[in-house]
Coordinates of C-alpha atoms and ligand atoms in Angstrom, one line a residue:
M814 CA 23.8 -11.6 -6.6
E815 CA 24.9 -9.0 -8.9
N816 CA 27.7 -11.4 -10.2
D817 CA 25.9 -14.6 -9.5
L818 CA 23.0 -16.6 -10.2
P819 CA 20.8 -18.5 -7.8
F820 CA 21.9 -22.6 -7.8
S821 CA 18.3 -23.2 -8.3
E822 CA 18.4 -22.0 -11.7
V823 CA 20.8 -24.6 -12.6
V824 CA 19.0 -27.0 -10.8
K825 CA 15.9 -26.4 -12.9
V826 CA 18.2 -26.7 -15.9
F827 CA 19.5 -30.1 -14.3
E828 CA 15.7 -31.4 -13.9
A829 CA 14.6 -30.3 -17.2
I830 CA 17.5 -32.2 -18.7
E831 CA 17.0 -35.1 -16.6
A832 CA 13.6 -35.2 -18.1
T833 CA 14.2 -35.0 -21.4
T834 CA 15.2 -37.7 -24.3
Q835 CA 15.5 -35.1 -27.0
R836 CA 19.0 -33.7 -27.6
T837 CA 17.3 -30.4 -28.9
V838 CA 15.8 -29.4 -25.9
M839 CA 18.9 -30.2 -23.6
A840 CA 20.5 -27.8 -26.2
K841 CA 18.0 -25.1 -25.5
L842 CA 18.3 -25.5 -22.0
L843 CA 21.9 -24.9 -22.3
S844 CA 21.5 -21.9 -24.0
S845 CA 19.1 -20.6 -21.7
I846 CA 21.1 -20.9 -18.6
F847 CA 24.3 -19.4 -20.5
K848 CA 22.3 -16.6 -21.3
E849 CA 20.9 -15.9 -18.0
A850 CA 24.3 -16.2 -16.3
P851 CA 26.4 -13.1 -15.6
P852 CA 29.7 -13.3 -17.4
Q853 CA 31.6 -13.6 -14.1
A854 CA 29.9 -16.9 -13.3
M855 CA 30.0 -18.4 -16.5
D856 CA 32.4 -20.5 -16.1
K857 CA 31.1 -22.0 -12.6
V858 CA 28.0 -22.6 -14.3
V859 CA 29.6 -24.5 -17.2
Y860 CA 31.8 -26.4 -14.7
I861 CA 28.8 -27.4 -12.8
L862 CA 26.9 -28.6 -15.7
L863 CA 29.7 -30.5 -17.0
G864 CA 29.9 -32.4 -13.3
Q865 CA 33.4 -31.0 -12.6
L866 CA 35.2 -28.3 -10.9
R867 CA 38.0 -27.8 -13.3
P868 CA 39.0 -29.2 -16.8
D869 CA 39.5 -33.1 -16.0
W870 CA 43.5 -32.3 -17.0
E871 CA 43.9 -30.1 -14.3
G872 CA 43.1 -33.3 -12.0
V873 CA 41.3 -31.8 -9.2
E874 CA 39.3 -34.0 -7.4
L875 CA 36.9 -33.5 -4.4
G876 CA 37.9 -36.7 -2.8
V877 CA 34.3 -37.5 -1.6
G878 CA 33.2 -40.9 -1.5
E879 CA 29.9 -42.3 -0.9
K880 CA 30.4 -42.7 2.7
L881 CA 31.5 -39.3 3.4
A882 CA 29.1 -38.0 1.4
M883 CA 26.5 -39.7 3.9
R884 CA 28.2 -38.3 6.7
A885 CA 27.5 -34.8 5.6
I886 CA 23.8 -35.2 5.1
S887 CA 23.7 -36.9 8.2
T888 CA 25.4 -34.1 9.9
A889 CA 23.5 -31.4 8.0
S890 CA 20.1 -32.8 8.4
G891 CA 20.8 -34.0 12.0
L892 CA 19.5 -37.4 11.3
P893 CA 21.5 -40.7 12.2
F894 CA 24.0 -41.9 9.6
K895 CA 22.2 -45.1 9.4
K896 CA 18.9 -43.6 8.5
V897 CA 20.6 -41.8 5.6
E898 CA 22.4 -45.3 4.6
E899 CA 19.3 -47.1 4.7
T900 CA 17.2 -44.5 2.6
Y901 CA 20.4 -44.4 -0.1
K902 CA 20.0 -48.3 0.0
K903 CA 16.1 -48.4 -0.8
L904 CA 16.5 -45.8 -3.2
G905 CA 19.6 -46.7 -4.9
D906 CA 20.8 -42.7 -5.5
L907 CA 22.4 -40.7 -3.2
G908 CA 20.9 -37.8 -4.7
E909 CA 17.4 -39.0 -4.2
A910 CA 18.3 -39.9 -0.6
A911 CA 20.0 -36.6 0.3
R912 CA 16.4 -34.7 -1.2
Q913 CA 14.4 -37.2 0.7
V914 CA 16.2 -37.0 4.0
M915 CA 16.8 -33.4 3.9
S916 CA 13.1 -32.9 3.6
M917 CA 12.2 -35.1 6.3
K918 CA 10.1 -34.2 9.5
G919 CA 12.7 -33.6 12.2
A920 CA 15.6 -33.1 10.3
S921 CA 16.9 -29.8 11.8
T922 CA 19.8 -28.4 9.5
I923 CA 23.1 -27.1 11.8
L924 CA 22.2 -24.0 10.3
D925 CA 18.7 -24.0 12.3
Y926 CA 20.4 -25.4 15.1
F927 CA 22.6 -22.2 15.6
G928 CA 19.2 -20.2 14.5
A929 CA 21.2 -19.1 11.0
K930 CA 17.9 -20.2 8.7
R931 CA 17.8 -20.1 5.4
S932 CA 17.5 -16.6 4.6
R933 CA 18.3 -16.1 1.1
A934 CA 18.7 -18.4 -1.6
L935 CA 22.0 -20.5 -2.1
T936 CA 24.2 -19.0 -5.3
V937 CA 26.4 -21.3 -8.1
G938 CA 29.3 -19.1 -6.9
E939 CA 28.6 -20.0 -3.1
V940 CA 28.1 -23.9 -4.3
Y941 CA 31.3 -23.7 -6.7
E942 CA 33.2 -22.4 -3.7
S943 CA 32.2 -24.7 -1.2
L944 CA 33.1 -27.6 -3.5
M945 CA 36.5 -26.0 -4.4
N946 CA 37.3 -25.9 -0.8
V947 CA 36.6 -29.7 -0.2
A948 CA 38.4 -30.4 -3.0
K949 CA 41.5 -28.5 -1.5
A950 CA 41.4 -30.0 1.9
S951 CA 44.1 -32.4 1.9
G952 CA 46.3 -33.9 4.6
E953 CA 45.7 -34.6 8.2
G954 CA 41.9 -34.1 9.1
A955 CA 41.0 -33.6 5.9
Q956 CA 38.1 -36.0 5.6
D957 CA 36.7 -34.3 8.8
A958 CA 36.8 -30.8 6.8
K959 CA 35.4 -31.9 4.0
V960 CA 32.2 -33.4 6.0
R961 CA 32.3 -29.9 7.4
L962 CA 32.2 -27.9 4.6
L963 CA 29.8 -30.1 3.0
S964 CA 27.3 -30.6 6.0
S965 CA 27.3 -26.3 5.7
L966 CA 26.4 -26.7 1.7
F967 CA 23.7 -29.4 2.5
A968 CA 22.2 -27.7 5.1
A969 CA 21.8 -24.1 3.2
A970 CA 20.5 -25.9 0.2
S971 CA 16.8 -26.7 -0.6
P972 CA 15.9 -30.7 -0.7
D973 CA 16.1 -30.3 -4.6
E974 CA 19.5 -28.2 -4.5
A975 CA 20.9 -31.1 -2.1
K976 CA 19.6 -33.7 -4.7
Y977 CA 22.3 -32.4 -7.0
I978 CA 24.8 -31.5 -5.1
A979 CA 24.9 -35.2 -3.6
R980 CA 24.9 -36.4 -7.0
F981 CA 27.5 -34.0 -8.4
I982 CA 29.9 -35.1 -5.3
V983 CA 29.9 -38.4 -5.8
G984 CA 30.2 -38.1 -9.8
K985 CA 27.0 -39.3 -10.7
L986 CA 25.2 -36.5 -12.6
R987 CA 24.2 -38.6 -15.3
L988 CA 23.2 -35.4 -17.5
G989 CA 25.7 -36.7 -20.2
V990 CA 26.1 -33.0 -21.1
A991 CA 29.5 -33.4 -22.9
D992 CA 32.0 -30.7 -24.1
M993 CA 30.4 -30.9 -28.1
T994 CA 26.8 -29.9 -26.6
V995 CA 28.2 -27.2 -24.5
L996 CA 30.3 -25.7 -27.7
D997 CA 26.9 -25.8 -29.6
S998 CA 25.1 -23.9 -27.0
L999 CA 28.0 -21.3 -26.3
S1000 CA 27.9 -20.8 -30.6
D1001 CA 24.2 -20.2 -30.5
V1002 CA 24.5 -17.9 -27.3
F1003 CA 27.3 -15.8 -28.6
N1004 CA 26.6 -16.1 -31.9
V1005 CA 30.3 -17.3 -32.5
P1006 CA 31.0 -20.0 -35.6
K1007 CA 31.1 -23.6 -34.1
E1008 CA 34.7 -23.8 -36.2
S1009 CA 36.2 -20.7 -34.2
L1010 CA 34.9 -22.3 -30.7
E1011 CA 36.4 -25.5 -31.7
K1012 CA 39.7 -24.2 -32.4
A1013 CA 39.8 -22.3 -29.2
Y1014 CA 39.0 -25.8 -27.5
H1015 CA 41.5 -27.6 -29.5
V1016 CA 44.2 -25.8 -28.1
H1017 CA 42.9 -24.7 -24.8
P1018 CA 40.5 -27.7 -23.8
D1019 CA 39.0 -25.7 -20.9
L1020 CA 35.4 -24.8 -21.6
G1021 CA 34.6 -22.9 -17.9
H1022 CA 37.4 -20.5 -19.4
I1023 CA 36.7 -20.3 -23.2
A1024 CA 33.0 -19.4 -21.8
R1025 CA 33.9 -16.8 -19.8
L1026 CA 36.4 -15.2 -22.2
L1027 CA 33.5 -15.1 -24.5
A1028 CA 31.3 -13.6 -22.1
E1029 CA 33.5 -11.1 -20.6
R1030 CA 35.5 -9.9 -23.7
G1031 CA 33.7 -11.2 -26.9
R1032 CA 35.1 -13.8 -29.4
D1033 CA 38.3 -11.8 -30.6
A1034 CA 39.7 -12.6 -27.2
L1035 CA 39.5 -16.7 -28.5
A1036 CA 41.8 -16.2 -31.1
E1037 CA 44.4 -15.3 -28.2
L1038 CA 44.4 -19.0 -27.4
R1039 CA 48.2 -20.7 -28.0
V1040 CA 49.6 -23.6 -27.4
T1041 CA 50.9 -23.6 -23.7
P1042 CA 53.3 -26.1 -22.5
G1043 CA 51.3 -27.4 -19.6
I1044 CA 47.8 -27.3 -21.4
P1045 CA 47.3 -30.3 -22.8
I1046 CA 46.3 -30.0 -27.1
Q1047 CA 43.5 -32.1 -28.5
P1048 CA 45.6 -34.3 -30.8
M1049 CA 46.0 -35.0 -34.4
L1050 CA 44.2 -38.1 -35.4
A1051 CA 44.2 -40.4 -38.4
E1052 CA 42.4 -41.9 -41.2
R1053 CA 42.5 -45.6 -42.0
L1054 CA 42.9 -47.3 -45.1
S1055 CA 44.1 -50.8 -46.0
S1056 CA 46.2 -51.2 -48.5
S1057 CA 49.8 -49.0 -49.5
K1058 CA 48.7 -48.6 -52.9
E1059 CA 45.7 -46.6 -52.0
I1060 CA 47.7 -45.1 -48.5
L1061 CA 50.2 -43.6 -51.2
G1062 CA 48.2 -42.7 -53.8
K1063 CA 46.0 -40.2 -51.2
L1064 CA 49.3 -38.7 -49.9
G1065 CA 50.6 -37.5 -53.1
G1066 CA 53.0 -41.1 -53.9
I1067 CA 55.6 -40.4 -50.9
A1068 CA 54.9 -40.6 -47.2
I1069 CA 57.1 -40.7 -44.2
C1070 CA 56.0 -44.4 -42.7
E1071 CA 56.6 -45.1 -39.0
Y1072 CA 55.8 -48.3 -36.9
K1073 CA 52.7 -48.0 -35.1
Y1074 CA 53.4 -48.8 -31.7
D1075 CA 50.3 -50.5 -29.5
G1076 CA 50.8 -48.7 -26.1
E1077 CA 49.6 -45.4 -24.7
R1078 CA 49.6 -42.0 -26.5
A1079 CA 51.1 -39.4 -24.3
Q1080 CA 51.7 -35.7 -24.7
I1081 CA 54.6 -34.7 -22.9
H1082 CA 54.7 -31.0 -21.8
R1083 CA 57.8 -29.2 -20.1
R1084 CA 58.2 -26.2 -18.7
G1085 CA 61.7 -25.6 -17.1
D1086 CA 61.6 -28.3 -14.2
S1087 CA 58.0 -29.3 -14.4
V1088 CA 57.0 -32.0 -16.7
R1089 CA 53.9 -33.3 -17.4
I1090 CA 52.2 -36.1 -19.2
F1091 CA 48.8 -36.1 -20.8
S1092 CA 46.9 -39.1 -21.8
R1093 CA 44.9 -39.7 -25.4
R1094 CA 42.0 -38.1 -23.8
L1095 CA 43.9 -35.4 -22.1
E1096 CA 44.0 -36.9 -18.8
D1097 CA 47.5 -35.8 -16.4
I1098 CA 48.7 -39.3 -16.3
T1099 CA 52.3 -37.7 -14.9
H1100 CA 52.2 -39.8 -11.9
E1101 CA 51.5 -42.9 -13.5
Y1102 CA 55.2 -42.5 -15.2
P1103 CA 57.6 -41.1 -12.9
D1104 CA 60.2 -43.3 -15.0
V1105 CA 59.4 -41.7 -18.3
V1106 CA 59.7 -38.2 -16.5
G1107 CA 63.2 -38.6 -15.6
Y1108 CA 64.0 -39.9 -19.2
V1109 CA 62.2 -37.3 -20.9
M1110 CA 64.7 -35.0 -18.4
E1111 CA 67.5 -36.8 -19.3
A1112 CA 67.2 -37.3 -23.0
M1113 CA 66.0 -34.2 -24.1
E1114 CA 68.0 -31.0 -24.8
S1115 CA 64.9 -28.5 -24.6
R1116 CA 63.6 -27.0 -21.6
D1117 CA 60.3 -25.6 -23.2
F1118 CA 58.5 -28.4 -25.4
V1119 CA 55.3 -30.3 -26.1
V1120 CA 56.1 -33.6 -27.8
E1121 CA 54.0 -36.7 -28.6
G1122 CA 54.8 -40.1 -28.5
E1123 CA 53.6 -43.7 -27.6
I1124 CA 54.7 -45.4 -24.3
V1125 CA 55.2 -49.2 -24.6
T1126 CA 56.4 -51.6 -21.8
V1127 CA 59.4 -53.6 -23.5
D1128 CA 61.1 -56.3 -22.1
P1129 CA 64.5 -54.7 -20.8
D1130 CA 66.7 -57.6 -21.2
T1131 CA 66.1 -57.9 -25.3
G1132 CA 64.6 -54.6 -26.0
E1133 CA 61.4 -56.5 -27.5
I1134 CA 58.2 -54.8 -27.3
K1135 CA 55.2 -56.5 -25.1
P1136 CA 51.9 -56.7 -25.8
F1137 CA 49.6 -54.0 -24.8
Q1138 CA 47.8 -55.8 -22.3
E1139 CA 51.2 -55.7 -20.2
L1140 CA 50.8 -51.6 -20.2
M1141 CA 47.2 -52.4 -18.8
H1142 CA 48.7 -54.6 -15.9
R1143 CA 51.0 -52.1 -15.0
K1144 CA 48.3 -49.2 -15.6
R1145 CA 46.0 -51.2 -12.5
K1146 CA 48.8 -51.5 -10.0
H1147 CA 48.0 -49.2 -7.3
D1148 CA 51.9 -49.0 -6.4
I1149 CA 53.7 -47.1 -8.1
K1150 CA 57.4 -48.2 -7.6
E1151 CA 56.6 -51.8 -8.2
A1152 CA 54.8 -51.2 -11.5
V1153 CA 57.8 -49.0 -12.7
E1154 CA 59.9 -52.1 -11.8
E1155 CA 58.0 -54.8 -13.1
Y1156 CA 56.7 -53.4 -16.0
P1157 CA 59.8 -51.1 -17.5
V1158 CA 58.4 -49.0 -20.3
E1159 CA 60.3 -46.9 -23.2
V1160 CA 59.1 -44.1 -25.0
F1161 CA 59.0 -43.8 -29.0
L1162 CA 58.5 -40.0 -29.9
F1163 CA 56.7 -38.9 -33.1
D1164 CA 55.8 -35.4 -33.2
A1165 CA 57.0 -32.1 -31.7
I1166 CA 54.0 -29.7 -31.5
Y1167 CA 55.7 -26.7 -29.4
M1168 CA 59.5 -26.3 -28.8
D1169 CA 61.6 -23.4 -27.1
G1170 CA 58.9 -20.8 -27.4
V1171 CA 57.8 -22.0 -31.3
D1172 CA 54.3 -23.2 -31.9
L1173 CA 55.3 -25.5 -34.4
T1174 CA 51.2 -26.6 -35.7
D1175 CA 51.6 -24.8 -38.4
L1176 CA 54.9 -26.3 -39.9
P1177 CA 55.2 -29.0 -42.5
L1178 CA 55.9 -32.7 -40.9
I1179 CA 59.5 -32.9 -41.9
D1180 CA 59.9 -29.4 -39.9
R1181 CA 58.5 -30.4 -37.0
K1182 CA 60.3 -33.9 -36.9
R1183 CA 63.6 -31.7 -37.5
A1184 CA 62.4 -29.7 -34.3
L1185 CA 62.3 -33.0 -32.6
W1186 CA 65.6 -34.3 -33.8
G1187 CA 67.1 -31.2 -32.7
A1188 CA 66.1 -31.4 -29.4
M1189 CA 66.8 -35.3 -28.6
K1190 CA 70.0 -36.8 -27.2
P1191 CA 70.5 -40.3 -27.8
H1192 CA 69.1 -42.4 -24.6
P1193 CA 68.4 -46.0 -24.0
K1194 CA 64.6 -45.3 -22.9
V1195 CA 63.6 -42.4 -25.4
H1196 CA 63.7 -42.9 -29.1
H1197 CA 62.6 -41.6 -32.2
A1198 CA 59.9 -43.8 -33.9
T1199 CA 60.9 -46.3 -36.4
W1200 CA 60.3 -44.7 -39.8
R1201 CA 61.2 -44.7 -43.4
L1202 CA 60.3 -42.5 -46.5
L1203 CA 58.5 -44.8 -48.7
D1204 CA 57.1 -44.2 -52.3
D1205 CA 56.7 -47.6 -53.6
P1206 CA 53.8 -49.8 -52.5
A1207 CA 55.5 -53.0 -52.5
E1208 CA 58.5 -51.7 -49.8
T1209 CA 55.6 -49.9 -47.4
D1210 CA 53.9 -53.5 -47.3
K1211 CA 57.3 -54.8 -46.5
F1212 CA 57.8 -52.0 -43.7
F1213 CA 54.5 -53.0 -42.6
L1214 CA 55.3 -56.7 -42.0
E1215 CA 58.7 -55.7 -40.4
A1216 CA 56.4 -53.7 -38.4
I1217 CA 54.1 -56.5 -37.1
S1218 CA 56.9 -59.2 -36.4
N1219 CA 58.6 -56.1 -34.4
D1220 CA 55.5 -56.2 -32.1
C1221 CA 53.5 -53.2 -33.9
E1222 CA 50.1 -53.3 -34.6
G1223 CA 51.0 -51.9 -38.4
I1224 CA 52.2 -48.7 -39.3
M1225 CA 51.3 -45.2 -39.6
C1226 CA 52.0 -42.9 -43.0
K1227 CA 51.8 -39.4 -43.0
S1228 CA 51.9 -36.7 -45.4
V1229 CA 55.6 -34.9 -46.3
K1230 CA 53.8 -32.1 -48.4
R1231 CA 54.1 -28.3 -47.6
D1232 CA 50.5 -28.6 -46.3
S1233 CA 51.2 -31.4 -43.5
I1234 CA 50.7 -29.1 -40.4
Y1235 CA 49.9 -30.5 -36.9
E1236 CA 45.8 -30.5 -37.1
L1237 CA 44.7 -29.8 -33.8
G1238 CA 41.9 -32.3 -32.8
A1239 CA 41.2 -33.5 -36.0
R1240 CA 40.9 -36.4 -38.4
G1241 CA 42.3 -35.8 -41.5
W1242 CA 44.1 -37.8 -44.5
L1243 CA 47.4 -36.3 -43.5
W1244 CA 48.1 -39.4 -41.2
I1245 CA 46.4 -42.5 -42.5
K1246 CA 46.9 -45.9 -40.0
Y1247 CA 47.3 -49.0 -41.4
K1248 CA 46.3 -52.2 -39.2
R1249 CA 45.4 -55.7 -40.1
D1250 CA 43.8 -58.3 -38.0
Y1251 CA 44.8 -61.6 -39.9
K1252 CA 42.2 -63.3 -37.9
S1253 CA 38.8 -61.7 -39.2
E1254 CA 37.4 -60.3 -42.3
L1255 CA 37.1 -56.7 -40.9
T1256 CA 40.5 -54.7 -40.9
D1257 CA 40.2 -52.8 -38.1
T1258 CA 38.5 -52.5 -34.8
L1259 CA 35.9 -50.2 -33.8
D1260 CA 35.7 -48.6 -30.6
L1261 CA 32.1 -48.3 -29.7
A1262 CA 29.9 -46.3 -26.8
V1263 CA 28.0 -48.2 -24.4
V1264 CA 24.3 -47.2 -24.4
G1265 CA 22.3 -49.9 -22.9
A1266 CA 22.3 -53.2 -22.0
F1267 CA 20.5 -56.6 -22.0
W1268 CA 20.1 -59.0 -18.9
G1269 CA 21.3 -62.1 -19.4
R1270 CA 20.0 -65.7 -19.0
G1271 CA 20.9 -69.0 -17.7
R1272 CA 24.6 -68.8 -16.8
R1273 CA 24.3 -65.2 -17.6
A1274 CA 21.3 -64.6 -15.3
G1275 CA 21.6 -61.4 -13.1
L1276 CA 24.3 -60.1 -15.3
Y1277 CA 24.4 -58.5 -18.5
G1278 CA 24.0 -60.8 -21.3
A1279 CA 24.8 -58.5 -24.4
L1280 CA 25.5 -54.5 -24.7
L1281 CA 24.1 -51.8 -27.0
L1282 CA 26.8 -50.2 -29.1
A1283 CA 26.9 -47.0 -30.9
A1284 CA 28.8 -45.2 -32.9
Y1285 CA 29.3 -41.0 -32.5
D1286 CA 28.2 -38.6 -34.9
P1287 CA 30.0 -35.1 -34.8
D1288 CA 28.0 -33.6 -36.8
T1289 CA 24.7 -34.0 -34.7
D1290 CA 26.6 -34.6 -31.4
Q1291 CA 24.5 -38.0 -31.2
F1292 CA 25.4 -41.6 -30.7
Y1293 CA 23.7 -44.2 -33.6
T1294 CA 23.6 -47.7 -32.5
V1295 CA 25.7 -50.3 -34.4
A1296 CA 26.0 -53.4 -32.5
K1297 CA 24.1 -55.7 -30.0
V1298 CA 27.5 -57.5 -28.6
G1299 CA 27.4 -60.6 -26.3
S1300 CA 30.4 -62.5 -27.3
G1301 CA 33.9 -61.8 -26.4
F1302 CA 33.4 -61.5 -22.6
T1303 CA 35.0 -63.4 -20.2
D1304 CA 33.4 -64.7 -17.1
E1305 CA 35.4 -61.5 -14.9
D1306 CA 34.2 -59.1 -17.8
L1307 CA 30.6 -60.3 -17.4
K1308 CA 30.8 -60.3 -13.6
K1309 CA 32.3 -56.5 -13.3
L1310 CA 30.3 -54.9 -16.1
P1311 CA 27.4 -54.2 -13.9
E1312 CA 29.6 -52.7 -11.2
M1313 CA 31.3 -50.6 -14.2
L1314 CA 28.3 -49.3 -15.8
D1315 CA 26.3 -48.2 -12.7
Q1316 CA 27.5 -45.0 -12.5
Y1317 CA 26.0 -44.2 -15.9
K1318 CA 22.4 -46.2 -15.4
L1319 CA 19.7 -44.1 -16.5
P1320 CA 15.1 -44.7 -16.5
H1321 CA 15.3 -44.0 -20.2
K1322 CA 17.2 -43.2 -23.4
H1323 CA 19.8 -40.5 -22.9
P1324 CA 18.8 -37.8 -25.2
R1325 CA 21.9 -37.9 -27.0
V1326 CA 21.2 -41.4 -28.3
V1327 CA 19.1 -42.4 -31.3
S1328 CA 18.2 -46.2 -31.3
K1329 CA 15.2 -48.5 -32.3
M1330 CA 16.5 -50.9 -30.1
E1331 CA 14.6 -50.9 -26.5
P1332 CA 17.6 -52.6 -24.2
D1333 CA 16.6 -53.4 -20.7
V1334 CA 19.1 -50.7 -19.3
W1335 CA 20.0 -47.3 -20.6
F1336 CA 23.2 -45.8 -20.3
V1337 CA 24.6 -42.0 -20.4
P1338 CA 27.2 -42.8 -23.1
G1339 CA 30.1 -43.0 -21.0
L1340 CA 32.2 -46.3 -21.3
V1341 CA 34.0 -47.4 -24.6
I1342 CA 35.1 -50.9 -25.5
E1343 CA 36.7 -52.3 -28.7
V1344 CA 34.9 -55.0 -30.8
I1345 CA 35.3 -56.2 -33.6
G1346 CA 33.5 -58.2 -36.1
A1347 CA 33.2 -60.0 -39.4
E1348 CA 31.8 -57.3 -41.7
I1349 CA 29.6 -54.4 -41.3
T1350 CA 25.9 -54.9 -43.1
Q1351 CA 23.0 -53.0 -43.6
S1352 CA 20.1 -53.6 -41.4
P1353 CA 16.7 -52.8 -40.3
I1354 CA 17.6 -52.4 -36.5
H1355 CA 20.4 -50.3 -35.9
T1356 CA 20.0 -46.5 -36.9
C1357 CA 23.9 -45.8 -37.6
C1358 CA 24.0 -44.0 -40.9
M1359 CA 20.7 -44.8 -41.4
D1360 CA 19.2 -44.5 -44.9
P1361 CA 15.5 -43.0 -44.6
K1362 CA 14.5 -44.4 -47.6
A1363 CA 15.7 -47.4 -47.5
G1364 CA 14.5 -47.8 -43.6
T1365 CA 18.2 -49.1 -43.2
G1366 CA 21.2 -48.4 -41.4
L1367 CA 24.8 -50.3 -40.8
A1368 CA 25.5 -52.9 -38.2
I1369 CA 28.2 -55.1 -37.5
R1370 CA 28.1 -58.9 -38.2
F1371 CA 29.1 -61.3 -35.6
P1372 CA 30.2 -58.8 -33.3
R1373 CA 32.9 -59.5 -30.8
F1374 CA 34.5 -57.8 -27.6
T1375 CA 38.5 -57.7 -28.2
G1376 CA 39.0 -57.5 -24.4
R1377 CA 39.9 -54.0 -24.4
Y1378 CA 37.8 -51.3 -22.5
R1379 CA 39.1 -47.9 -24.0
T1380 CA 39.1 -45.9 -21.0
D1381 CA 41.5 -43.6 -22.8
K1382 CA 38.8 -42.6 -24.9
S1383 CA 35.6 -40.4 -24.2
P1384 CA 32.3 -41.5 -25.8
E1385 CA 32.8 -38.4 -28.0
Q1386 CA 36.2 -40.3 -29.6
A1387 CA 34.7 -43.6 -30.0
T1388 CA 34.5 -44.3 -33.7
T1389 CA 32.1 -41.9 -35.9
V1390 CA 29.5 -42.9 -38.3
R1391 CA 31.7 -41.5 -41.0
E1392 CA 34.1 -44.1 -40.1
V1393 CA 31.7 -46.9 -40.2
M1394 CA 30.3 -45.7 -43.3
E1395 CA 33.7 -45.9 -45.2
M1396 CA 34.7 -49.2 -43.6
F1397 CA 31.5 -50.5 -45.2
R1398 CA 32.5 -49.0 -48.5
N1399 CA 36.2 -50.4 -47.9
Q1400 CA 35.6 -53.8 -47.0
K1401 CA 34.6 -55.5 -50.3
K1402 CA 38.1 -53.9 -51.7
I1403 CA 40.0 -55.3 -48.5
G1404 CA 38.5 -58.7 -49.1
E1405 CA 39.7 -59.0 -52.1
Q1406 CA 43.0 -58.2 -51.8
S1407 CA 45.8 -60.4 -49.9
I1408 CA 48.8 -58.9 -48.5
D1409 CA 50.8 -61.5 -49.9
E1410 CA 49.6 -60.5 -54.0
S1411 CA 50.8 -56.8 -53.4
I1412 CA 54.5 -57.7 -52.2
Ligands
LIG657 P1 42.4 -42.8 -33.0 O1 43.7 -42.2 -32.3 O2 42.7 -42.2 -34.6 O3 41.2 -42.1 -32.7 P2 42.7 -45.1 -31.4 O4 43.0 -44.7 -30.5 O5 41.6 -46.2 -31.7 O6 42.6 -44.5 -32.7 P3 44.1 -46.2 -33.6 O7 43.3 -46.6 -34.5 O8 45.4 -47.5 -32.8 O9 44.1 -45.4 -32.3 O10 45.3 -45.6 -34.3 C1 46.1 -44.2 -34.0 C2 47.1 -44.3 -32.8 O11 48.0 -44.8 -32.6 C3 47.9 -42.9 -32.0 O12 46.3 -42.4 -31.2 C4 48.5 -43.5 -31.0 O13 48.3 -43.4 -30.1 C5 49.3 -44.8 -31.8 N1 50.4 -44.8 -32.5 C6 51.4 -45.1 -32.4 N2 52.3 -45.3 -33.5 C7 52.4 -44.0 -33.6 C8 53.1 -43.0 -34.8 N3 54.4 -43.5 -35.1 N4 52.5 -42.1 -35.2 C9 51.1 -41.8 -34.4 N5 50.6 -42.3 -33.9 C10 50.9 -43.7 -33.2

């Protein structure tokens, strides 16, 4: 136990987090367990609290569905599968079902049977190792091996421990402990400024690794973390403005303006013969794009790089960019070979972060572009984003319209000043996006986290009639409501929403959600959806950007779901409260100005 800690200690934290509706309590609970954990167990504690075995981008999957989990519980308890299934059906929560079944009279665990009764407490290390072995079991007989490993684990666990193990393995911990929450607590426990931790997290987004490094070697070790091909980085993000004049003003009068392609952002890493592609939220999406892997291998001279671009579907006959929905169709297809054939894609690169052993993040944009151009060979499927160096608002507006007519969303305007570095994980004014939605008064969409739902009536009886949506505040690590949206959903959306949201359901408000409204159902912030509205107005019922004196927050008027599920975004990547405030302040100016006038 010296380098480990009892799993029951983690379970106590799980129980307390589950019971609280306050984020401060949640943070204190995390800090307490981090203080208690020995350095060697620190990474495992962090992963388990986050409901994962390794950072998401490593793609380590348990490969355990509900059926398999029930089989393991049945074997461990010696009770029939049917009994486990019935209990689960009755309780609607596999965790509770596991707890109940394992504490039932007559549940004789397999260990009891073999005379190896639980003699000592299960440790975090043991739970983690067992689960890792479950994940590793593959190929023929994998299912049986997984059941065997899991049933031994359940048998060695107390009923309360079994509850959380069951939830963990089916991915339904529903604690809503986010990376930022963990970073806050680590900063508190190890007395390290949050900025240093964030910096480390941006180049090496693996909280288990960071926590263990801190615990074992102290804060100085963090500075050793570097951009490394194969390990995703937190991408640089853009601010938004709605007129060329303002944008150029903000960027010092001159900017590199590029088409803003409407596809999937891709971070492409190559180390020798290995190419990996990471999504906007750092998931490994290499397997979805075998074609892109091939193209990049052909198109790049360098064998060691990290570059960024947008993957879009293209009509191979005309070279025309297809709507974003086409890419979604491709992503939904299970047969990758078919997907590649039916929905061909091309790549438009726009930045280089690492090239041939050199970290480029601190170089100005133009030097990074030079590195990118230097490494690219002409290729029919891999291009540099169409760009122009512009210093005139009228020319910029023309370029914007050109981008729109070439099926792009607008343009990205980028600083060319000496300080135009690649700001990892930051939304700053070095990049400014210029989009326009002609159909509505709001110039941009918002990506909001679903934190609650209201039951529908009439045609929507039994389904959700409206969703409660929230913006994120990175300063407080909390979600503030800004809209209740009921329109824009197709029948198909309405039908699938309860299922999509089921995994996030909670009996009470999540501690990281700040709301005055009481929806019928609460959720852990998990799903992000895109909405548009008529305008941002002051509202006494929403908590986003709450002015305590006036008692009003900001809300979206006439919000409408655009049809886009932003599964490429984590809830912490949702539109921030500061952005909502900026949209509120900007909208008047935008309303008065028409694009035609400025050309
Ligand atoms: P954000 O990424 O800013 O949080 P978002 O994902 O909703 O927001 P947008 O608001 O549409 O995206 O704008 C930024 C995105 O535009 C980038 O993440 C990237 O995927 C895409 N993009 C397309 N073309 C370019 C380009 N030339 N340079 C940078 N980004 C581009």
